[in-house]
Each structure stands twice: as structure tokens, then as C-alpha cells.
mmCIF file of C-alpha atoms in Angstrom:
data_model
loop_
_atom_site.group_PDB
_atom_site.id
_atom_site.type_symbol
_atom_site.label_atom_id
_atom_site.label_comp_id
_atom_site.label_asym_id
_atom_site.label_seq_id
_atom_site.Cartn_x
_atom_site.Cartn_y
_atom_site.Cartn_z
ATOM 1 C CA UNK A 9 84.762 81.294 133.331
ATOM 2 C CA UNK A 10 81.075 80.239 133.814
ATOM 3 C CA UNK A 11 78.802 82.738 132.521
ATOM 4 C CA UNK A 12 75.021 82.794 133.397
ATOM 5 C CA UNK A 13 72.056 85.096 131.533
ATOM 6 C CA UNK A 14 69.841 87.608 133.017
ATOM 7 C CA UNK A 15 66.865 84.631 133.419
ATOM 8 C CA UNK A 16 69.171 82.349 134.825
ATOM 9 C CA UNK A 17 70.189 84.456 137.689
ATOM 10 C CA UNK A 18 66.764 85.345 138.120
ATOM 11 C CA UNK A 19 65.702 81.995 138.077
ATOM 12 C CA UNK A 20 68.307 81.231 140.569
ATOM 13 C CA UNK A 21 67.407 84.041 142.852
ATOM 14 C CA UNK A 22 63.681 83.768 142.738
ATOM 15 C CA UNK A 23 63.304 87.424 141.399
ATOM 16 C CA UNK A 24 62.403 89.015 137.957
ATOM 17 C CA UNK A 25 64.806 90.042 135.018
ATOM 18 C CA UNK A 26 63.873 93.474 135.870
ATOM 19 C CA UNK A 27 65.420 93.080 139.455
ATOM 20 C CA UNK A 28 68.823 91.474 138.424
ATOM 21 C CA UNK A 29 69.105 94.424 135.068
ATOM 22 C CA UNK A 30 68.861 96.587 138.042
ATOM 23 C CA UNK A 31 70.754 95.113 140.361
ATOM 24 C CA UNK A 32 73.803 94.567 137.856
ATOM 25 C CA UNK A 33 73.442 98.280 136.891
ATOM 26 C CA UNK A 34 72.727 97.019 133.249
ATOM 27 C CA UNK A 35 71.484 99.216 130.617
ATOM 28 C CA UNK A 36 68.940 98.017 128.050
ATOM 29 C CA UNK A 37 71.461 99.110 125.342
ATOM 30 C CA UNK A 38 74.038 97.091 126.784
ATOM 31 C CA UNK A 39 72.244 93.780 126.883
ATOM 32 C CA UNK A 40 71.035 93.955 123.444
ATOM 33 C CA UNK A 41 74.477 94.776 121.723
ATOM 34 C CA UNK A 42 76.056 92.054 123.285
ATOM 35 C CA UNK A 43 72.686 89.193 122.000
ATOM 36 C CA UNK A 44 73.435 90.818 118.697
ATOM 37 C CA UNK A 45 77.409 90.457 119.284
ATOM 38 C CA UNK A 46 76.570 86.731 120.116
ATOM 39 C CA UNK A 47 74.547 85.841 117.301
ATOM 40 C CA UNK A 48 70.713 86.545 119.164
ATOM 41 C CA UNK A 49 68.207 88.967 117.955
ATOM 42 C CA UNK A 50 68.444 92.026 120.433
ATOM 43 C CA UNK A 51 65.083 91.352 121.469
ATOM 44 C CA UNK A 52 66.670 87.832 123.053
ATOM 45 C CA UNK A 53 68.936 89.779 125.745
ATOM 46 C CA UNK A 54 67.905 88.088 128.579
ATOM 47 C CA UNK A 55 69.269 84.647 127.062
ATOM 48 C CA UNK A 56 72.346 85.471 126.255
ATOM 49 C CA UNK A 57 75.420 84.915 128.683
ATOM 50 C CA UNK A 58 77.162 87.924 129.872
ATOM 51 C CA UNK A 59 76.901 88.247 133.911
ATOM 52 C CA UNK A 60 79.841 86.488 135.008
ATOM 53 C CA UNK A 61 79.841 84.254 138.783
ATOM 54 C CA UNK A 62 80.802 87.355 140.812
ATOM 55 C CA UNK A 63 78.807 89.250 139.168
ATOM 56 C CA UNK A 64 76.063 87.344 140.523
ATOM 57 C CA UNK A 65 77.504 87.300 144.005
ATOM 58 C CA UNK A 66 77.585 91.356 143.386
ATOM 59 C CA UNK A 67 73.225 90.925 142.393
ATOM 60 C CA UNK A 68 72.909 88.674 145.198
ATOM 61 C CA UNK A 69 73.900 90.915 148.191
ATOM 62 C CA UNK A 70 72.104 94.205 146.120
ATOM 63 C CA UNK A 71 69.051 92.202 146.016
ATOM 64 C CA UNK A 72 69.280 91.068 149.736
#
């Protein structure tokens, strides 16, 4: 299973972090437990891996 971080689906939709966190129904608290579950300062959430290729299908039609 390919997994993809918060910038990387931005990126890949031309929006901000801020829109796909929304958009995934993400909380804050969320994010930065699973950076510090994958070895990242919690203050890295947006690099870490966790939305999942439906997932992104899921942030695409939100954001559309």
C-alpha cells in the first residue's frame, strides 16, 4: 500500500496542507502522534506518510 504525506497530496493537488488536514478530517493531534510513532519530531507531521491512495481520492472530490 502506497502511502503519501500531507505535502505530497498537497503538492499533487495544487492546494495547501491546511486544505488536505481539512479535507481528510485530520486532527492536529493525530498527525503528530503518528511523526512521533514513525520516528519524526511532532513538529514534522506533514512529512510523514499516513494518508493512504483512497484517501486521497476521498481529499480530491472534498476539495473539488
Amino acid at each position: 500500500m502506497s502511502l503519501h504525506s500531507v505535502n505530497q497530496v498537497a503538492d499533487l493537488l495544487g492546494v495547501t496542507a491546511n486544505d488536505v488536514i481539512d479535507a481528510a478530517g485530520l486532527t492536529l493531534g493525530e498527525l503528530e502522534h503518528a511523526a512521533e510513532q514513525h520516528g519524526f519530531c511532532a513538529t514534522c507531521y506533514r512529512e510523514v506518510p499516513v494518508i493512504t491512495e483512497r484517501e486521497v481520492q476521498i481529499i480530491t472530490t472534498r476539495l473539488n
